[in-house]
Amino acid sequence: MHPAPSVIAFTTLSSLGFGLLFWLGLGFPPVTGWVAFTFFVLAYLLAVGGLLASTFHLGHPERALKAFIQWRSSWLSREAWTSLAALLVMAAFGAGLVFAATALVPLGWLGAVLSIGTVLTTSMIYTQLRTVPRWHQLLTPVLFLSFALAGGSLLAGMVHLAPWLLAAAGIVQLAHWYLGDSALARSGTDLATATGLGAPGRIRAFEPPHTGPNYLTRELVFVIGRKHARKLRVIALVLLSVLPILLLLLPFHHVLAALAVLSHLAGAACSRWLFFAEAEHVVGLYYGKR
Amino acid sequence: MTELPKSTDRKLGLVIDLDTCVGCHACVISCKGWNTENYGAPLSDQEPYGADPSGTFLNRVHSYEVQPESGAAQLIHFPKSCLHCEDAPCVTVCPTGASYKRVEDGIVLVNESDCIGCGLCAWACPYGAREMDQAAKVMKKCTLCVDRIYNENLPEEDRVPACVRTCPAGARHFGDFADPESNVSRLSAERGGMALMPEQGTLPVNRYLPPRPKDRIGEEIDVLAPLLAPVAEEPTGFLAWLDRTLEKL
């Protein structure tokens, strides 16, 4: 799958933003006044910035509001609803903390559920696609949720819980790669089932329909980036999990914490790039590519 | 409404005969010709005469080589367009309701004025049947020539999809799969019509007829065959001298 920068930026940033909103909704850290204001502005910049970035890959962003209509069948529509609800509820909860120094606890819990629910609906957009076997597995939502919880806890300054969550995110990431590598083979879809021509003998793609690329090969059959996939996996894992854990284990300092956040953000973006670049869409089989 | 209908009154679709298709791409051209000037946004081209031409097509012809256990390899031309699936994943993923499957005839269509161009339906389709037009920025797909098949301004023989009408080999057939006595149902039953990627669970309507086994030349070729055997086993004269000289070098 083509790793569109807007989609990578969207899923990485909004995951951090909604992860932070989740912990803020549960009352971690217990902040009020200006400190709360700073935390909420950061969370909203990440979450809303990510959502805005996602509209850049639409062909008709001016019609984006129509995406709210089909929530009964479409995960993309459900994501639109949960994200809007989360942002509104957490805005009310945040206003209580900032202006009245009052935590409206049930509202915070509701906002936390909606925030993490937004990450879940985002992940389901990818998980539901049987056409991309690497994504069509139980660990995909687990991966998105673990990244949001770990990144959010890091931003919320939860120095005791964050290393554990970062380690968990790293382990889930490893498992997702391991299972993802054999997903296409296990899916049972190959050129023989794609064409129905498996029975008489060996089949291979002889000639594509056109000599040049087309929308499908550009969007769904992205094979350029896989050359360095192994190195990038190591880099992603070190940046998103190992290095932030080490920085948090050192005596606490704001500079080290900021470095841990930046390292995690870079690692998460690298991981998300691989999530797209390594994903093989079954339509590639028709073109003799993976 | 992107929820799929429980059942459709008719199941219009195509039978594509892989035994007969000669790979001329006439269906590709007639499809583009009809659909660029009728229903919906035109099918645009980018840099059609430039160094890197590409464009939107609703029908593309692949070619595959099948190597049997014994005998010569076979080249099979493989036209591919929307299969108008009964459980179409492209419809249910659509957030706006622009993608829908018609209750009356099962045709899967896109309401282009509602399409936000997110591309998720193209991701959800295993067959590569949907392409985002790079000029109009909306999703394009085979309409089964919905503006031909019901068009009473056309002569009756033209009320079939453009690809079917144009195919010079008669490799494409159009009809109603819900009727077991229809031309397409009977063709599919008699020739073992195949569904593509059945494991994806999309329940495609279109069927592909497998290529028939090729004739084999048996042991006894012809009574005159010995006379056709090569006569000059060994070179003579100048060629023999050249052969010997080159061997010695």
Coordinates of C-alpha atoms in Angstrom, one line a residue:
Chain A
M1 CA 0.0 0.0 0.0
H2 CA 1.2 3.5 -0.9
P3 CA 2.4 5.2 2.3
A4 CA 0.7 8.6 1.9
P5 CA 2.4 11.1 4.2
S6 CA -1.0 12.6 5.1
V7 CA -2.3 9.3 6.4
I8 CA 0.9 8.5 8.3
A9 CA 0.9 11.9 9.9
F10 CA -2.8 11.6 10.7
T11 CA -2.7 8.2 12.4
T12 CA 0.6 8.9 14.3
L13 CA -0.3 12.3 15.6
S14 CA -4.0 11.7 16.4
S15 CA -3.0 8.4 18.1
L16 CA -0.8 10.4 20.5
G17 CA -3.4 13.1 20.9
F18 CA -6.3 10.8 21.7
G19 CA -4.0 8.7 23.9
L20 CA -3.2 11.8 26.0
L21 CA -6.9 12.7 26.1
F22 CA -7.6 9.2 27.4
W23 CA -5.3 9.6 30.4
L24 CA -6.4 13.2 31.0
G25 CA -10.0 12.0 31.1
L26 CA -9.1 9.4 33.7
G27 CA -7.4 12.2 35.8
F28 CA -3.8 11.5 35.0
P29 CA -2.0 13.8 35.6
P30 CA -4.4 15.5 38.1
V31 CA -4.0 19.1 36.7
T32 CA -6.1 22.2 36.8
G33 CA -5.8 25.8 35.7
W34 CA -3.0 26.9 33.3
V35 CA -1.2 23.5 33.5
A36 CA -4.4 21.7 32.5
F37 CA -4.8 24.3 29.7
T38 CA -1.3 23.5 28.4
F39 CA -2.0 19.7 28.4
F40 CA -5.3 20.1 26.7
V41 CA -4.0 22.4 24.0
L42 CA -1.2 19.9 23.3
A43 CA -3.7 17.0 23.1
Y44 CA -6.0 19.0 20.8
L45 CA -3.2 20.2 18.5
L46 CA -2.2 16.6 18.0
A47 CA -5.7 15.1 17.7
V48 CA -7.2 17.9 15.5
G49 CA -4.0 18.4 13.6
G50 CA -4.1 14.7 12.7
L51 CA -7.7 14.8 11.7
L52 CA -7.1 17.8 9.4
A53 CA -4.1 16.0 7.9
S54 CA -6.4 13.1 7.0
T55 CA -8.6 15.4 4.9
F56 CA -5.6 16.2 2.7
H57 CA -5.8 12.8 1.1
L58 CA -9.5 13.2 0.2
G59 CA -10.3 14.0 -3.4
H60 CA -13.1 16.2 -2.3
P61 CA -12.4 17.6 1.2
E62 CA -15.3 20.0 0.9
R63 CA -17.7 17.1 1.0
A64 CA -16.0 15.6 4.2
L65 CA -19.1 16.2 6.3
K66 CA -21.0 13.6 4.3
A67 CA -18.7 11.0 5.9
F68 CA -21.0 11.2 9.0
I69 CA -23.9 9.5 7.2
Q70 CA -23.1 5.8 7.0
W71 CA -22.1 5.0 10.6
R72 CA -24.2 1.8 10.6
S73 CA -21.9 0.0 8.1
S74 CA -18.7 2.1 7.7
W75 CA -15.9 2.2 10.1
L76 CA -14.7 5.4 8.5
S77 CA -18.0 7.0 9.4
R78 CA -17.9 5.6 12.9
E79 CA -14.4 7.1 13.3
A80 CA -15.8 10.5 12.3
W81 CA -18.5 10.3 15.0
T82 CA -16.3 9.0 17.8
S83 CA -13.6 11.6 17.2
L84 CA -16.1 14.4 17.1
A85 CA -17.9 13.1 20.3
A86 CA -14.5 12.6 22.1
L87 CA -13.3 16.1 21.2
L88 CA -16.6 17.7 22.4
V89 CA -16.9 15.8 25.6
M90 CA -13.2 16.3 26.5
A91 CA -13.5 20.0 25.7
A92 CA -16.3 20.3 28.3
F93 CA -14.2 18.2 30.8
G94 CA -11.2 20.3 30.1
A95 CA -13.1 23.6 30.5
G96 CA -14.1 22.4 34.0
L97 CA -10.5 21.8 34.9
V98 CA -9.1 25.0 33.4
F99 CA -11.8 27.5 34.4
A100 CA -13.4 26.1 37.5
A101 CA -10.6 23.8 38.8
T102 CA -13.3 21.1 39.0
A103 CA -13.0 17.6 37.6
L104 CA -16.4 16.4 36.3
V105 CA -15.3 12.8 36.8
P106 CA -18.1 10.9 34.9
L107 CA -17.6 13.3 32.0
G108 CA -13.9 12.6 32.0
W109 CA -14.5 8.8 32.0
L110 CA -16.9 9.2 29.1
G111 CA -14.3 11.3 27.3
A112 CA -11.6 8.7 28.0
V113 CA -13.8 5.9 26.5
L114 CA -14.6 8.0 23.4
S115 CA -10.9 9.0 23.0
I116 CA -9.7 5.4 23.0
G117 CA -12.7 4.4 21.0
T118 CA -11.6 6.8 18.3
V119 CA -8.2 5.0 18.1
L120 CA -10.1 1.7 17.9
T121 CA -12.4 2.9 15.0
T122 CA -9.3 4.2 13.1
S123 CA -7.6 0.8 13.5
M124 CA -10.8 -1.0 12.4
I125 CA -10.7 0.9 9.0
Y126 CA -7.5 -1.1 8.3
T127 CA -8.4 -4.3 10.1
Q128 CA -11.7 -4.8 8.2
L129 CA -9.9 -5.0 4.8
R130 CA -9.6 -8.7 3.9
T131 CA -7.9 -7.5 0.7
V132 CA -4.8 -6.6 2.8
P133 CA -4.0 -9.8 4.8
R134 CA -1.3 -8.1 6.8
W135 CA -3.8 -5.7 8.3
H136 CA -6.7 -8.2 8.6
Q137 CA -5.7 -9.6 12.0
L138 CA -6.7 -9.2 15.6
L139 CA -3.3 -7.6 16.5
T140 CA -4.0 -4.6 14.3
P141 CA -6.4 -2.9 16.7
V142 CA -4.2 -4.1 19.6
L143 CA -1.2 -2.4 17.9
F144 CA -3.0 0.9 17.5
L145 CA -4.4 0.8 21.0
S146 CA -1.1 0.0 22.6
F147 CA 0.6 2.8 20.7
A148 CA -2.0 5.3 21.8
L149 CA -1.9 4.2 25.5
A150 CA 1.9 4.2 25.5
G151 CA 2.4 7.5 23.7
G152 CA -0.4 9.1 25.7
S153 CA 1.1 8.0 29.0
L154 CA 4.5 9.4 27.9
L155 CA 3.0 12.8 27.1
A156 CA 1.0 12.7 30.3
G157 CA 4.3 12.3 32.2
M158 CA 3.4 9.0 33.9
V159 CA 7.0 8.0 34.4
H160 CA 6.1 4.9 36.3
L161 CA 3.5 3.4 34.0
A162 CA 4.9 4.6 30.7
P163 CA 7.9 2.3 30.5
W164 CA 5.6 -0.7 30.9
L165 CA 3.3 0.5 28.3
L166 CA 6.1 1.3 25.9
A167 CA 7.5 -2.2 26.4
A168 CA 4.1 -3.7 25.7
A169 CA 3.7 -1.6 22.5
G170 CA 7.1 -2.9 21.4
I171 CA 6.2 -6.5 22.0
V172 CA 2.8 -6.1 20.2
Q173 CA 4.7 -4.4 17.3
L174 CA 7.1 -7.4 17.0
A175 CA 4.2 -9.9 17.1
H176 CA 2.3 -7.9 14.5
W177 CA 5.3 -8.0 12.2
Y178 CA 5.8 -11.7 12.8
L179 CA 2.2 -12.7 12.1
G180 CA 2.0 -10.1 9.2
D181 CA 4.9 -11.6 7.3
S182 CA 3.0 -14.9 6.7
A183 CA -0.5 -13.3 6.4
L184 CA -0.7 -13.2 2.6
A185 CA 0.4 -16.9 2.3
R186 CA -2.0 -17.9 5.0
S187 CA -4.9 -16.0 3.5
G188 CA -5.2 -18.6 0.7
T189 CA -5.4 -15.9 -2.0
D190 CA -2.8 -16.3 -4.8
L191 CA -2.6 -15.9 -8.5
A192 CA -4.4 -19.3 -9.0
T193 CA -7.5 -18.3 -7.0
A194 CA -7.4 -14.8 -8.5
T195 CA -7.6 -16.0 -12.1
G196 CA -9.1 -19.5 -11.6
L197 CA -6.3 -20.8 -13.8
G198 CA -4.4 -22.8 -11.2
A199 CA -5.5 -26.3 -12.3
P200 CA -3.8 -26.9 -15.6
G201 CA -0.3 -26.0 -14.5
R202 CA 2.0 -23.3 -13.3
I203 CA 0.7 -19.8 -13.9
R204 CA 2.6 -16.5 -14.2
A205 CA 1.7 -13.0 -15.1
F206 CA 2.9 -12.6 -18.7
E207 CA 1.9 -9.0 -19.6
P208 CA 0.2 -6.2 -17.7
P209 CA -2.9 -4.5 -19.2
H210 CA -0.9 -1.3 -19.9
T211 CA 2.8 -0.6 -20.2
G212 CA 2.7 2.2 -17.7
P213 CA 1.5 2.4 -14.0
N214 CA -2.1 3.2 -13.1
Y215 CA -4.0 4.3 -10.1
L216 CA -4.1 0.7 -8.7
T217 CA -0.4 0.1 -9.0
R218 CA 0.4 3.5 -7.5
E219 CA -2.0 3.3 -4.7
L220 CA -2.1 -0.4 -3.8
V221 CA 1.1 -2.0 -5.1
F222 CA 3.9 -0.2 -3.4
V223 CA 7.0 -2.3 -3.5
I224 CA 9.8 0.3 -3.5
G225 CA 10.3 0.8 0.2
R226 CA 10.6 -2.9 1.2
K227 CA 14.3 -3.0 0.4
H228 CA 15.3 -1.5 3.7
A229 CA 12.3 -2.9 5.7
R230 CA 14.5 -4.9 8.1
K231 CA 16.7 -2.0 9.0
L232 CA 13.7 0.3 9.4
R233 CA 12.1 -2.2 11.7
V234 CA 15.1 -2.2 14.0
I235 CA 15.2 1.6 13.9
A236 CA 11.4 1.9 14.6
L237 CA 11.5 -0.5 17.5
V238 CA 14.5 1.2 19.1
L239 CA 13.1 4.7 18.7
L240 CA 9.5 3.9 19.7
S241 CA 10.1 1.6 22.6
V242 CA 13.7 0.9 23.7
L243 CA 15.2 4.4 23.8
P244 CA 12.2 6.1 25.5
I245 CA 12.3 3.4 28.2
L246 CA 16.0 4.0 28.8
L247 CA 15.5 7.7 29.0
L248 CA 12.7 7.3 31.5
L249 CA 14.7 5.0 33.7
L250 CA 17.4 7.7 34.1
P251 CA 16.9 10.2 36.9
F252 CA 13.9 12.3 35.8
H253 CA 14.6 15.5 33.9
H254 CA 12.3 17.5 31.6
V255 CA 14.9 17.4 28.8
L256 CA 15.2 13.6 28.9
A257 CA 11.4 13.3 29.0
A258 CA 11.1 15.6 26.0
L259 CA 13.7 13.5 24.2
A260 CA 11.8 10.3 25.1
V261 CA 8.6 11.9 23.5
L262 CA 10.4 12.9 20.3
S263 CA 12.1 9.5 20.0
H264 CA 8.7 7.8 20.5
L265 CA 7.1 10.0 17.9
A266 CA 9.8 9.3 15.3
G267 CA 9.6 5.6 16.0
A268 CA 5.9 5.5 15.8
A269 CA 6.0 7.4 12.5
C270 CA 8.6 5.0 11.1
S271 CA 6.4 2.0 12.3
R272 CA 3.4 3.5 10.6
W273 CA 5.3 4.0 7.4
L274 CA 6.2 0.3 7.4
F275 CA 2.6 -0.5 8.3
F276 CA 1.6 0.9 4.9
A277 CA 4.7 0.2 2.8
E278 CA 4.9 -3.5 3.8
A279 CA 1.2 -4.2 3.4
E280 CA 0.5 -6.2 0.3
H281 CA -2.9 -5.8 -1.4
V282 CA -4.2 -8.9 -3.2
V283 CA -4.8 -6.9 -6.4
G284 CA -1.0 -6.9 -6.8
L285 CA -1.3 -10.6 -7.7
Y286 CA -3.0 -9.7 -10.9
Y287 CA 0.0 -7.6 -11.8
G288 CA 2.5 -10.3 -10.8
K289 CA 3.7 -8.2 -7.9
R290 CA 3.2 -8.3 -4.2
Chain B
M1 CA -27.3 3.7 1.8
T2 CA -24.2 1.5 2.0
E3 CA -25.9 -1.4 3.7
L4 CA -26.2 -4.1 1.1
P5 CA -29.6 -5.3 0.0
K6 CA -30.5 -8.8 1.4
S7 CA -31.2 -10.0 -2.1
T8 CA -31.7 -8.3 -5.5
D9 CA -34.6 -8.9 -7.9
R10 CA -32.2 -9.6 -10.7
K11 CA -28.4 -10.3 -10.8
L12 CA -27.1 -8.7 -13.9
G13 CA -23.6 -9.5 -14.8
L14 CA -21.1 -10.8 -17.4
V15 CA -19.8 -14.1 -18.5
I16 CA -16.3 -13.8 -19.9
D17 CA -15.0 -16.7 -22.0
L18 CA -11.3 -17.1 -21.5
D19 CA -11.2 -19.7 -24.2
T20 CA -12.5 -17.3 -26.8
C21 CA -10.9 -14.0 -25.8
V22 CA -8.1 -13.1 -28.2
G23 CA -6.7 -10.2 -26.1
C24 CA -7.5 -7.5 -28.7
H25 CA -8.4 -4.9 -26.0
A26 CA -11.4 -3.8 -28.1
C27 CA -13.6 -4.0 -24.9
V28 CA -11.2 -1.7 -23.1
I29 CA -11.4 0.9 -25.8
S30 CA -15.2 0.7 -26.3
C31 CA -15.7 0.8 -22.5
K32 CA -13.6 4.0 -22.3
G33 CA -15.3 5.5 -25.3
W34 CA -18.8 5.0 -24.0
N35 CA -18.2 5.8 -20.4
T36 CA -16.1 8.9 -21.0
E37 CA -19.0 10.7 -22.7
N38 CA -22.0 9.4 -20.9
Y39 CA -22.8 8.5 -17.3
G40 CA -20.8 10.5 -14.7
A41 CA -17.5 12.2 -14.9
P42 CA -15.3 11.5 -18.0
L43 CA -12.5 9.0 -17.7
S44 CA -9.5 11.3 -17.8
D45 CA -6.0 10.6 -19.1
Q46 CA -2.9 12.2 -17.6
E47 CA -0.1 13.0 -20.0
P48 CA -1.7 10.8 -22.8
Y49 CA 1.0 11.8 -25.3
G50 CA 3.8 12.5 -22.7
A51 CA 6.6 10.4 -21.3
D52 CA 4.5 8.8 -18.6
P53 CA 1.0 8.3 -19.8
S54 CA -1.7 6.9 -17.5
G55 CA -5.5 7.1 -17.3
T56 CA -8.7 5.8 -15.8
F57 CA -10.1 2.6 -17.2
L58 CA -13.1 0.5 -16.0
N59 CA -11.9 -2.6 -17.8
R60 CA -8.4 -3.8 -18.3
V61 CA -7.1 -6.9 -20.0
H62 CA -4.3 -8.9 -18.3
S63 CA -2.4 -11.7 -20.0
Y64 CA -1.2 -14.9 -18.2
E65 CA 1.0 -17.8 -19.2
V66 CA 0.0 -21.2 -18.0
Q67 CA 2.5 -24.0 -18.3
P68 CA 0.9 -27.4 -18.2
E69 CA 2.7 -30.5 -16.8
S70 CA 3.4 -31.5 -20.4
G71 CA 3.0 -29.7 -23.7
A72 CA 3.3 -26.2 -24.8
A73 CA 2.6 -23.2 -22.6
Q74 CA -0.7 -21.4 -23.1
L75 CA -1.3 -17.7 -23.2
I76 CA -4.6 -16.6 -21.6
H77 CA -6.0 -13.1 -22.0
F78 CA -7.9 -12.0 -19.0
P79 CA -10.3 -9.1 -19.1
K80 CA -11.1 -7.8 -15.7
S81 CA -13.8 -5.3 -14.6
C82 CA -16.2 -4.9 -11.7
L83 CA -17.8 -8.3 -10.8
H84 CA -20.9 -6.7 -9.2
C85 CA -20.4 -8.8 -6.0
E86 CA -23.4 -9.9 -3.9
D87 CA -21.4 -9.2 -0.7
A88 CA -19.6 -6.2 -2.1
P89 CA -17.0 -5.0 0.4
C90 CA -16.5 -1.7 -1.5
V91 CA -20.1 -0.7 -0.7
T92 CA -20.1 -1.3 3.1
V93 CA -16.9 0.6 3.7
C94 CA -18.2 3.8 2.0
P95 CA -18.7 6.5 4.7
T96 CA -21.0 8.7 2.7
G97 CA -23.4 6.3 1.0
A98 CA -22.0 7.2 -2.4
S99 CA -21.4 3.5 -3.2
Y100 CA -24.5 1.4 -3.4
K101 CA -25.8 -1.8 -4.8
R102 CA -29.2 -1.6 -6.6
V103 CA -32.0 -3.7 -5.3
E104 CA -33.7 -4.0 -8.7
D105 CA -30.8 -5.5 -10.7
G106 CA -27.8 -5.8 -8.4
I107 CA -25.6 -3.3 -10.2
V108 CA -23.0 -1.6 -8.0
L109 CA -22.8 2.1 -8.7
V110 CA -21.2 5.3 -7.3
N111 CA -23.2 8.4 -6.8
E112 CA -20.4 10.8 -7.8
S113 CA -21.8 13.9 -6.2
D114 CA -21.6 12.2 -2.8
C115 CA -18.1 10.7 -3.3
I116 CA -15.5 12.4 -1.1
G117 CA -12.6 10.6 -2.9
C118 CA -11.3 8.8 0.2
G119 CA -10.3 5.8 -1.9
L120 CA -11.3 3.3 0.8
C121 CA -13.6 1.4 -1.6
A122 CA -10.7 0.8 -4.0
W123 CA -8.7 -0.6 -1.0
A124 CA -11.6 -2.9 -0.1
C125 CA -12.0 -4.3 -3.6
P126 CA -9.8 -7.4 -4.2
Y127 CA -10.1 -7.2 -7.9
G128 CA -8.9 -3.7 -8.6
A129 CA -12.2 -2.8 -10.2
R130 CA -12.3 0.7 -8.9
E131 CA -10.1 3.6 -10.0
M132 CA -10.0 7.1 -8.7
D133 CA -10.2 9.5 -11.6
Q134 CA -7.2 11.9 -11.3
A135 CA -9.0 14.8 -12.8
A136 CA -12.5 14.5 -11.3
K137 CA -11.2 13.1 -8.0
V138 CA -14.1 10.8 -7.7
M139 CA -14.2 7.0 -7.8
K140 CA -15.0 5.4 -11.2
K141 CA -16.1 1.9 -11.8
C142 CA -18.0 -0.3 -14.3
T143 CA -21.7 0.6 -14.4
L144 CA -22.6 -2.4 -16.5
C145 CA -23.5 0.4 -19.0
V146 CA -26.6 1.2 -17.0
D147 CA -27.2 4.0 -19.4
R148 CA -27.3 1.6 -22.4
I149 CA -29.1 -1.5 -21.1
Y150 CA -32.3 0.3 -20.3
N151 CA -32.0 3.0 -23.0
E152 CA -35.0 2.8 -25.3
N153 CA -33.5 5.4 -27.6
L154 CA -31.0 2.7 -28.7
P155 CA -31.8 -0.1 -31.1
E156 CA -32.5 -3.3 -29.1
E157 CA -29.3 -5.0 -30.1
D158 CA -27.3 -2.1 -28.6
R159 CA -29.0 -2.5 -25.2
V160 CA -26.0 -4.4 -23.8
P161 CA -22.8 -3.2 -22.2
A162 CA -20.4 -1.6 -24.7
C163 CA -17.8 -4.2 -24.1
V164 CA -20.2 -7.0 -24.9
R165 CA -21.5 -5.2 -28.0
T166 CA -18.0 -4.6 -29.4
C167 CA -16.3 -8.0 -28.6
P168 CA -15.3 -9.3 -32.1
A169 CA -14.7 -12.8 -30.7
G170 CA -18.0 -13.2 -28.9
A171 CA -16.1 -13.8 -25.6
R172 CA -18.4 -11.6 -23.5
H173 CA -22.0 -12.3 -22.6
F174 CA -24.5 -10.2 -20.6
G175 CA -27.5 -11.4 -18.8
D176 CA -29.4 -12.1 -15.5
F177 CA -27.8 -14.7 -13.3
A178 CA -30.9 -14.8 -11.0
D179 CA -32.8 -16.6 -13.9
P180 CA -31.5 -20.2 -14.2
E181 CA -32.6 -20.3 -17.8
S182 CA -30.9 -17.1 -18.9
N183 CA -28.0 -17.3 -21.5
V184 CA -25.4 -16.5 -18.9
S185 CA -26.7 -19.0 -16.3
R186 CA -26.7 -21.8 -18.9
L187 CA -23.3 -20.9 -20.3
S188 CA -21.9 -20.8 -16.8
A189 CA -23.4 -24.1 -15.8
E190 CA -22.4 -25.9 -19.0
R191 CA -18.8 -24.6 -19.1
G192 CA -18.0 -24.6 -15.4
G193 CA -18.1 -20.8 -14.9
M194 CA -15.5 -19.7 -12.2
A195 CA -15.8 -17.1 -9.5
L196 CA -12.6 -15.1 -8.9
M197 CA -11.0 -15.2 -5.4
P198 CA -13.9 -17.1 -3.8
E199 CA -12.0 -17.2 -0.5
Q200 CA -12.4 -13.4 -0.2
G201 CA -16.1 -14.0 0.4
T202 CA -17.3 -11.3 -1.9
L203 CA -19.8 -13.6 -3.9
P204 CA -19.0 -12.1 -7.3
V205 CA -21.8 -12.3 -9.9
N206 CA -19.6 -12.3 -13.0
R207 CA -18.3 -15.7 -14.1
Y208 CA -15.2 -16.7 -16.1
L209 CA -15.3 -19.7 -18.4
P210 CA -12.0 -21.6 -18.2
P211 CA -10.0 -22.3 -21.4
R212 CA -10.7 -25.6 -23.0
P213 CA -7.8 -28.1 -23.1
K214 CA -5.9 -27.7 -26.3
D215 CA -5.8 -30.4 -29.0
R216 CA -2.8 -32.7 -28.8
I217 CA -1.0 -34.2 -31.8
G218 CA -0.9 -37.9 -31.2
E219 CA 1.8 -40.5 -31.9
E220 CA 0.6 -41.3 -35.4
I221 CA 1.0 -38.0 -37.2
D222 CA 0.6 -38.6 -40.9
V223 CA 1.4 -41.3 -43.4
L224 CA 3.5 -38.7 -45.2
A225 CA 5.4 -37.7 -42.2
P226 CA 8.5 -39.7 -43.0
L227 CA 8.8 -37.8 -46.2
L228 CA 8.8 -34.6 -44.3
A229 CA 11.8 -35.6 -42.2
P230 CA 15.0 -33.5 -42.7
V231 CA 16.8 -34.9 -45.7
A232 CA 20.3 -33.5 -45.2
E233 CA 21.6 -35.2 -42.0
E234 CA 25.2 -34.3 -42.6
P235 CA 26.5 -31.3 -44.5
T236 CA 28.3 -31.9 -47.8
G237 CA 30.6 -29.9 -50.1
F238 CA 31.6 -26.4 -48.9
L239 CA 29.5 -26.5 -45.7
A240 CA 31.1 -29.9 -44.8
W241 CA 34.6 -28.3 -45.3
L242 CA 33.6 -25.3 -43.3
D243 CA 32.2 -27.5 -40.5
R244 CA 35.4 -29.6 -40.4
T245 CA 37.7 -26.5 -40.5
L246 CA 35.8 -24.8 -37.7
E247 CA 35.9 -28.0 -35.6
K248 CA 39.7 -28.1 -35.9
L249 CA 40.2 -24.5 -34.7

